[in-house]
Amino acid sequence: MKTLTMKHHTLWLTLGVACLLSLNAQAQSTEGDSSQPAGDTTTSAGSDLSAGASLGASGSTESDHASADAAVNSDTKSAAEKKTDVAPAAQGATDADAKPQGKAAFSNSEASKGLTAALGDWHLTLYGYAALNAMYDTTQSFTQGIYNNLVKRPGTYAGDHDSFQLSVRDSRLGLKIGAPPSGDIKASAVIEMDFNGLQPAEFTEHDKTIQNPIRMRHYYMQIQTPVVDVLAGQYFDLFGWGGKGFFPSTLSFLGLTGEVYNREAQLRISKTLSSEAIDFEVAVAATRPAQRASGVPDFQAGLRLAVNGWATARQQGYGQPSMGPLAIGVSGITRRFEVAEFLPNPMDAKVDRAFGYAVDAFIPVIPVKSAEKRSNALALTGEFSSGGGIGDLYTELSGGLLFPTLPNPSDKVPPPTYPQNVDSGYVTYDGNGQLQMVKWQGLVANIQYYLPIADGKVWISGSYAQSFSSNLRSLTPLPARGAVATKSQYMDASLFFAWTEALQTGVGFQTVKQTYADGVEARDNRTELGMHFFF
Amino acid sequence: MNNGRLWGSIATTLLGLCLSGCTVDEKCDALSACGGNVMLGADKDFVLNDGLVDAEYWAYRGDECQDELFTPPAQNTLLAQPTHLAREVPPERSSADWCQNLVIRSDRTIKRVNLWFPEIPLRDAKLTFSAPDQGSYMGSYQIQFNYSKAMRADFSKQCMEAQGVVFATQELRDSTGKILDHGCEEFSHAMSTVLKTEPNVSSVECHPGPQEGCSCIYNMLIVTGVTGAWRRKPDSSLMVLYDDLDTPPAPADYCAQASGELDMTGHDRTWLWNQQGLRTLKFKRSTCTDHKQNEGEGGVDCGGPCPNACP
């Protein structure tokens, strides 16, 4: 069965790529080679679009590693951003009209290259990257990313022995489709995937590494109108302003410990008030609820302010550096939980509402004029977030919390089980049967600096991040406290090299320390090498 | 890039530095392993009276190094569950019972309660070696481990009320003023009664606690012992400890010094005497000046092997 699945995926991919490449080749053969210098995004759009096909242009990829908003992020960006950080193909020819003069070219993506083809008024861009990640860990706690997973306790075999992994699972493939505009209305779509799909537990280690199922990352449509922009589909949460330039520069897989990093199916409406000096964006979104039994979607809202005249080069995740303006974003979420009563046969539910907020900032300390000549560029990124019942908005964050065991006062065999109707880790029942939100606080601080070598083609970054729960310990019955971690502290340092326009390599050191609720501390140190070919 | 080799060298160097410097320190460092004679100076047979001399060592809290292990509570709800059918979601895993698996009978006596969490640390250990018989490489030994800790268990109000315990903010009295019920007092009595038969638990007291319930404090003492045979290779610091239960041999690295100190470390990161998590122990030889009655003494540091007769 798994062989069939693999063949199916491979066939699908092969057909897709072959189709797109043939389109590209056809366009090139009929309209000439219009390839352009990489990164020349301010001038690429017009030539791209007129040529109909090109190598170059700014398709964007983003990863759990190399983050960034995929591709057609023109939804709420300023005219300048729309012009430059979105794949011309996906934007459609009308983008050229929106190009302001004399405004910096900003991007919330890695601005990687894309293979672009035009079919009449339709535009397609294939983008992504081939990745190889090598990770050495001092424990056997993680599969690929550290995220917010638990570090194995010292004194256990997995906690005392090391591991090494080579993985290509983070490789990425994306397709951007730009439809012909209709008056002032532009529509586009992005489908993006990687190879981190879930695998059955009975897979062997070999299969888990080699036969990687495709995972849906971004699947969304985007509609731009003169009044508002609409995004419908799966994309980063508005909470934390994912994909809007606030991800840290790091070789580590995103999200970092305590970093808001999540994608959800959503319907988002936004409006950006744009000028030469600033962009001000307001957005609201209804997203997939954390618990479908809640009966209502989650609601998110955010404000973002960008100062366009103050920008510098910056990298998100391990993506390719691009320009980003000074920006600050605030966002919030509220969601409803309707959890079955803590009884063997519940007939009623406990209802409570969760809230959370996040503040994000990107500060270009030493500005530069372009992402291509970025020597001495220095930037800071930070995020603080807090809330209850929002653990799913941080990657794989639960602290190890499970619902308590149902009491069995009548000593029944088999014992009664609780028909749980919400995933573990968001809420739980205390000793008195009261529904309680698990509170979490997250903090991320990041610095990146581009060395004055080869126009900044060598750069360094460092991060500190932490997550902390003030009530996880008290919400865990005493005998189980050794299984939950209430605090994680994470630090990393990365060094990147851009060998060519497309080829980038990074080496990094990451360390994470976790404190279990019984006081035991566990630590993992990771050394990572990442090689990426962006297209 | 022309500087490719340079950057490649830098990257390789940094990677090497990271790899060489990123190991995590062990909690329990191995103690010295010099070998030596654990029977040095032994001239009395005070344990088995089998004609073979004995040597007694003691270790106390703080002399041991144990891994901070966590044994998760058994998933009681998953026991004896019927096999779930295909496409049926199996029961979710859970953490632990807020009620400590408490079961109270209809006569309000306690049928069951789990008081064994968290892990109980070592209080002291007494190790006695008997010398090998002539012509034999193997001697016998016995070791007694005493684990103790003042423990606490919380029982929430809801948990106890589900078991029929009546709580009142005021004492419930009958017309004569006799206390009928007072939540934690009655519970304390029931706990004490049921735990009287439990040799490991003592001094149970329950008071009003968190979550409007009762908090019980008690002392837990676990005494366990191992007897068996020991063998060491000549000119080696490795001692192999066999036990009478035929569990796998427990090899240990040791260092017996003339001062009477004996360091023992589980060989190759194994556990000493197969005791869970026990990695190292620092023993001291019993003497007639250690202010303890040991090694066959008739009293504290007198009688038996000691030069001073007991008064």
GROMACS .gro file of N, CA, C and O in nm, chain A residues 292-364:
model
  292
  292ARG      N    1  -1.403   2.146   1.677
  292ARG     CA    2  -1.520   2.161   1.590
  292ARG      C    3  -1.649   2.153   1.671
  292ARG      O    4  -1.751   2.207   1.633
  293ALA      N    5  -1.642   2.083   1.787
  293ALA     CA    6  -1.761   2.073   1.871
  293ALA      C    7  -1.796   2.206   1.935
  293ALA      O    8  -1.900   2.218   1.999
  294SER      N    9  -1.711   2.306   1.920
  294SER     CA   10  -1.744   2.436   1.976
  294SER      C   11  -1.859   2.500   1.901
  294SER      O   12  -1.930   2.584   1.953
  295GLY      N   13  -1.875   2.462   1.776
  295GLY     CA   14  -1.989   2.510   1.701
  295GLY      C   15  -1.970   2.644   1.632
  295GLY      O   16  -2.055   2.684   1.553
  296VAL      N   17  -1.862   2.713   1.661
  296VAL     CA   18  -1.837   2.843   1.597
  296VAL      C   19  -1.689   2.851   1.559
  296VAL      O   20  -1.604   2.786   1.622
  297PRO      N   21  -1.657   2.932   1.458
  297PRO     CA   22  -1.515   2.945   1.423
  297PRO      C   23  -1.440   3.029   1.527
  297PRO      O   24  -1.501   3.098   1.609
  298ASP      N   25  -1.310   3.018   1.522
  298ASP     CA   26  -1.226   3.110   1.600
  298ASP      C   27  -1.226   3.244   1.527
  298ASP      O   28  -1.239   3.249   1.404
  299PHE      N   29  -1.206   3.349   1.603
  299PHE     CA   30  -1.199   3.482   1.542
  299PHE      C   31  -1.064   3.546   1.573
  299PHE      O   32  -1.019   3.542   1.688
  300GLN      N   33  -1.004   3.601   1.471
  300GLN     CA   34  -0.875   3.667   1.488
  300GLN      C   35  -0.883   3.806   1.427
  300GLN      O   36  -0.957   3.828   1.331
  301ALA      N   37  -0.804   3.897   1.481
  301ALA     CA   38  -0.800   4.032   1.427
  301ALA      C   39  -0.661   4.089   1.450
  301ALA      O   40  -0.589   4.044   1.541
  302GLY      N   41  -0.621   4.183   1.367
  302GLY     CA   42  -0.488   4.239   1.382
  302GLY      C   43  -0.472   4.374   1.316
  302GLY      O   44  -0.546   4.410   1.224
  303LEU      N   45  -0.374   4.447   1.367
  303LEU     CA   46  -0.333   4.575   1.309
  303LEU      C   47  -0.184   4.567   1.281
  303LEU      O   48  -0.108   4.511   1.360
  304ARG      N   49  -0.144   4.622   1.168
  304ARG     CA   50  -0.002   4.620   1.134
  304ARG      C   51   0.037   4.754   1.076
  304ARG      O   52  -0.034   4.809   0.990
  305LEU      N   53   0.148   4.806   1.123
  305LEU     CA   54   0.198   4.934   1.074
  305LEU      C   55   0.340   4.914   1.023
  305LEU      O   56   0.425   4.859   1.093
  306ALA      N   57   0.366   4.960   0.901
  306ALA     CA   58   0.501   4.949   0.845
  306ALA      C   59   0.548   5.088   0.802
  306ALA      O   60   0.471   5.164   0.743
  307VAL      N   61   0.671   5.118   0.835
  307VAL     CA   62   0.731   5.247   0.798
  307VAL      C   63   0.821   5.221   0.678
  307VAL      O   64   0.931   5.165   0.691
  308ASN      N   65   0.776   5.260   0.561
  308ASN     CA   66   0.841   5.217   0.438
  308ASN      C   67   0.979   5.279   0.416
  308ASN      O   68   1.063   5.223   0.347
  309GLY      N   69   1.001   5.393   0.474
  309GLY     CA   70   1.129   5.458   0.449
  309GLY      C   71   1.242   5.404   0.534
  309GLY      O   72   1.356   5.449   0.520
  310TRP      N   73   1.212   5.312   0.618
  310TRP     CA   74   1.315   5.260   0.710
  310TRP      C   75   1.319   5.108   0.692
  310TRP      O   76   1.241   5.036   0.751
  311ALA      N   77   1.410   5.065   0.609
  311ALA     CA   78   1.409   4.923   0.572
  311ALA      C   79   1.551   4.868   0.568
  311ALA      O   80   1.649   4.943   0.557
  312THR      N   81   1.558   4.741   0.575
  312THR     CA   82   1.688   4.676   0.562
  312THR      C   83   1.669   4.534   0.510
  312THR      O   84   1.556   4.486   0.498
  313ALA      N   85   1.782   4.471   0.482
  313ALA     CA   86   1.775   4.332   0.437
  313ALA      C   87   1.747   4.242   0.557
  313ALA      O   88   1.798   4.265   0.666
  314ARG      N   89   1.668   4.143   0.534
  314ARG     CA   90   1.643   4.048   0.642
  314ARG      C   91   1.596   3.914   0.584
  314ARG      O   92   1.538   3.904   0.478
  315GLN      N   93   1.626   3.813   0.664
  315GLN     CA   94   1.595   3.676   0.626
  315GLN      C   95   1.487   3.624   0.720
  315GLN      O   96   1.485   3.660   0.838
  316GLN      N   97   1.400   3.541   0.667
  316GLN     CA   98   1.301   3.478   0.753
  316GLN      C   99   1.322   3.327   0.747
  316GLN      O  100   1.329   3.268   0.640
  317GLY      N  101   1.329   3.267   0.865
  317GLY     CA  102   1.364   3.127   0.867
  317GLY      C  103   1.501   3.112   0.803
  317GLY      O  104   1.592   3.189   0.833
  318TYR      N  105   1.517   3.014   0.717
  318TYR     CA  106   1.643   3.007   0.643
  318TYR      C  107   1.622   3.042   0.496
  318TYR      O  108   1.692   2.995   0.409
  319GLY      N  109   1.525   3.125   0.471
  319GLY     CA  110   1.498   3.165   0.334
  319GLY      C  111   1.601   3.260   0.280
  319GLY      O  112   1.702   3.290   0.345
  320GLN      N  113   1.577   3.309   0.161
  320GLN     CA  114   1.670   3.402   0.100
  320GLN      C  115   1.642   3.544   0.152
  320GLN      O  116   1.526   3.583   0.164
  321PRO      N  117   1.745   3.621   0.178
  321PRO     CA  118   1.724   3.757   0.230
  321PRO      C  119   1.647   3.844   0.132
  321PRO      O  120   1.662   3.831   0.010
  322SER      N  121   1.568   3.931   0.187
  322SER     CA  122   1.496   4.028   0.106
  322SER      C  123   1.483   4.155   0.189
  322SER      O  124   1.528   4.159   0.304
  323MET      N  125   1.420   4.256   0.133
  323MET     CA  126   1.406   4.382   0.205
  323MET      C  127   1.280   4.380   0.292
  323MET      O  128   1.176   4.327   0.253
  324GLY      N  129   1.290   4.443   0.408
  324GLY     CA  130   1.174   4.452   0.496
  324GLY      C  131   1.174   4.584   0.569
  324GLY      O  132   1.279   4.632   0.612
  325PRO      N  133   1.057   4.645   0.584
  325PRO     CA  134   1.050   4.775   0.651
  325PRO      C  135   1.033   4.760   0.802
  325PRO      O  136   0.992   4.653   0.850
  326LEU      N  137   1.058   4.867   0.872
  326LEU     CA  138   1.024   4.872   1.014
  326LEU      C  139   0.874   4.842   1.028
  326LEU      O  140   0.791   4.903   0.959
  327ALA      N  141   0.841   4.751   1.113
  327ALA     CA  142   0.700   4.713   1.123
  327ALA      C  143   0.666   4.668   1.263
  327ALA      O  144   0.752   4.614   1.336
  328ILE      N  145   0.544   4.694   1.300
  328ILE     CA  146   0.494   4.642   1.426
  328ILE      C  147   0.353   4.589   1.402
  328ILE      O  148   0.277   4.647   1.324
  329GLY      N  149   0.322   4.480   1.464
  329GLY     CA  150   0.190   4.420   1.447
  329GLY      C  151   0.134   4.377   1.580
  329GLY      O  152   0.207   4.326   1.665
  330VAL      N  153   0.008   4.400   1.600
  330VAL     CA  154  -0.061   4.346   1.718
  330VAL      C  155  -0.177   4.262   1.667
  330VAL      O  156  -0.235   4.293   1.563
  331SER      N  157  -0.206   4.160   1.739
  331SER     CA  158  -0.312   4.071   1.694
  331SER      C  159  -0.374   4.001   1.814
  331SER      O  160  -0.312   3.992   1.922
  332GLY      N  161  -0.494   3.952   1.795
  332GLY     CA  162  -0.563   3.883   1.904
  332GLY      C  163  -0.649   3.771   1.851
  332GLY      O  164  -0.679   3.764   1.731
  333ILE      N  165  -0.685   3.683   1.941
  333ILE     CA  166  -0.770   3.570   1.903
  333ILE      C  167  -0.869   3.544   2.015
  333ILE      O  168  -0.839   3.566   2.134
  334THR      N  169  -0.986   3.503   1.977
  334THR     CA  170  -1.080   3.452   2.076
  334THR      C  171  -1.145   3.327   2.018
  334THR      O  172  -1.169   3.318   1.897
  335ARG      N  173  -1.169   3.232   2.101
  335ARG     CA  174  -1.229   3.105   2.057
  335ARG      C  175  -1.315   3.048   2.169
  335ARG      O  176  -1.298   3.081   2.286
  336ARG      N  177  -1.406   2.965   2.129
  336ARG     CA  178  -1.500   2.908   2.225
  336ARG      C  179  -1.471   2.759   2.239
  336ARG      O  180  -1.444   2.692   2.140
  337PHE      N  181  -1.476   2.712   2.361
  337PHE     CA  182  -1.465   2.568   2.385
  337PHE      C  183  -1.596   2.517   2.445
  337PHE      O  184  -1.653   2.582   2.533
  338GLU      N  185  -1.640   2.407   2.394
  338GLU     CA  186  -1.760   2.343   2.447
  338GLU      C  187  -1.722   2.196   2.469
  338GLU      O  188  -1.732   2.113   2.378
  339VAL      N  189  -1.676   2.170   2.588
  339VAL     CA  190  -1.611   2.042   2.616
  339VAL      C  191  -1.705   1.952   2.695
  339VAL      O  192  -1.767   1.997   2.793
  340ALA      N  193  -1.716   1.829   2.651
  340ALA     CA  194  -1.803   1.734   2.720
  340ALA      C  195  -1.767   1.727   2.867
  340ALA      O  196  -1.650   1.729   2.904
  341GLU      N  197  -1.869   1.721   2.951
  341GLU     CA  198  -1.846   1.714   3.095
  341GLU      C  199  -1.756   1.596   3.129
  341GLU      O  200  -1.757   1.493   3.060
  342PHE      N  201  -1.684   1.611   3.237
  342PHE     CA  202  -1.585   1.509   3.272
  342PHE      C  203  -1.655   1.391   3.340
  342PHE      O  204  -1.644   1.369   3.461
  343LEU      N  205  -1.728   1.318   3.260
  343LEU     CA  206  -1.804   1.203   3.307
  343LEU      C  207  -1.792   1.091   3.204
  343LEU      O  208  -1.763   1.118   3.087
  344PRO      N  209  -1.818   0.970   3.245
  344PRO     CA  210  -1.808   0.859   3.148
  344PRO      C  211  -1.911   0.873   3.036
  344PRO      O  212  -1.883   0.840   2.922
  345ASN      N  213  -2.030   0.920   3.069
  345ASN     CA  214  -2.134   0.937   2.968
  345ASN      C  215  -2.191   1.078   2.977
  345ASN      O  216  -2.302   1.098   3.026
  346PRO      N  217  -2.117   1.174   2.931
  346PRO     CA  218  -2.162   1.313   2.948
  346PRO      C  219  -2.284   1.343   2.862
  346PRO      O  220  -2.294   1.297   2.748
  347MET      N  221  -2.373   1.419   2.918
  347MET     CA  222  -2.490   1.463   2.843
  347MET      C  223  -2.490   1.614   2.828
  347MET      O  224  -2.575   1.670   2.761
  348ASP      N  225  -2.397   1.678   2.894
  348ASP     CA  226  -2.390   1.823   2.888
  348ASP      C  227  -2.244   1.863   2.865
  348ASP      O  228  -2.155   1.778   2.864
  349ALA      N  229  -2.226   1.992   2.849
  349ALA     CA  230  -2.090   2.038   2.820
  349ALA      C  231  -2.054   2.156   2.909
  349ALA      O  232  -2.142   2.227   2.958
  350LYS      N  233  -1.926   2.174   2.929
  350LYS     CA  234  -1.876   2.294   2.996
  350LYS      C  235  -1.829   2.389   2.886
  350LYS      O  236  -1.757   2.348   2.794
  351VAL      N  237  -1.869   2.513   2.900
  351VAL     CA  238  -1.837   2.611   2.796
  351VAL      C  239  -1.748   2.719   2.853
  351VAL      O  240  -1.770   2.767   2.964
  352ASP      N  241  -1.648   2.755   2.779
  352ASP     CA  242  -1.562   2.864   2.822
  352ASP      C  243  -1.503   2.930   2.697
  352ASP      O  244  -1.503   2.871   2.589
  353ARG      N  245  -1.452   3.048   2.713
  353ARG     CA  246  -1.398   3.123   2.600
  353ARG      C  247  -1.250   3.151   2.626
  353ARG      O  248  -1.211   3.184   2.738
  354ALA      N  249  -1.172   3.136   2.523
  354ALA     CA  250  -1.028   3.157   2.534
  354ALA      C  251  -0.990   3.286   2.463
  354ALA      O  252  -1.054   3.326   2.364
  355PHE      N  253  -0.884   3.348   2.511
  355PHE     CA  254  -0.834   3.471   2.452
  355PHE      C  255  -0.682   3.465   2.442
  355PHE      O  256  -0.616   3.397   2.523
  356GLY      N  257  -0.630   3.538   2.348
  356GLY     CA  258  -0.485   3.550   2.338
  356GLY      C  259  -0.448   3.675   2.262
  356GLY      O  260  -0.530   3.729   2.186
  357TYR      N  261  -0.328   3.723   2.285
  357TYR     CA  262  -0.281   3.839   2.210
  357TYR      C  263  -0.134   3.821   2.177
  357TYR      O  264  -0.063   3.744   2.244
  358ALA      N  265  -0.091   3.890   2.073
  358ALA     CA  266   0.050   3.882   2.033
  358ALA      C  267   0.095   4.019   1.983
  358ALA      O  268   0.017   4.092   1.921
  359VAL      N  269   0.219   4.050   2.013
  359VAL     CA  270   0.280   4.174   1.963
  359VAL      C  271   0.407   4.135   1.889
  359VAL      O  272   0.491   4.060   1.942
  360ASP      N  273   0.418   4.181   1.765
  360ASP     CA  274   0.535   4.147   1.682
  360ASP      C  275   0.603   4.275   1.636
  360ASP      O  276   0.536   4.377   1.612
  361ALA      N  277   0.732   4.269   1.621
  361ALA     CA  278   0.805   4.386   1.573
  361ALA      C  279   0.923   4.344   1.488
  361ALA      O  280   0.988   4.241   1.515
  362PHE      N  281   0.949   4.423   1.386
  362PHE     CA  282   1.071   4.408   1.306
  362PHE      C  283   1.138   4.545   1.300
  362PHE      O  284   1.077   4.642   1.257
  363ILE      N  285   1.263   4.549   1.344
  363ILE     CA  286   1.332   4.676   1.353
  363ILE      C  287   1.460   4.672   1.270
  363ILE      O  288   1.555   4.600   1.304
  364PRO      N  289   1.466   4.749   1.161
  364PRO     CA  290   1.590   4.757   1.084
  364PRO      C  291   1.687   4.853   1.154
  364PRO      O  292   1.672   4.975   1.145
   0.00000   0.00000   0.00000
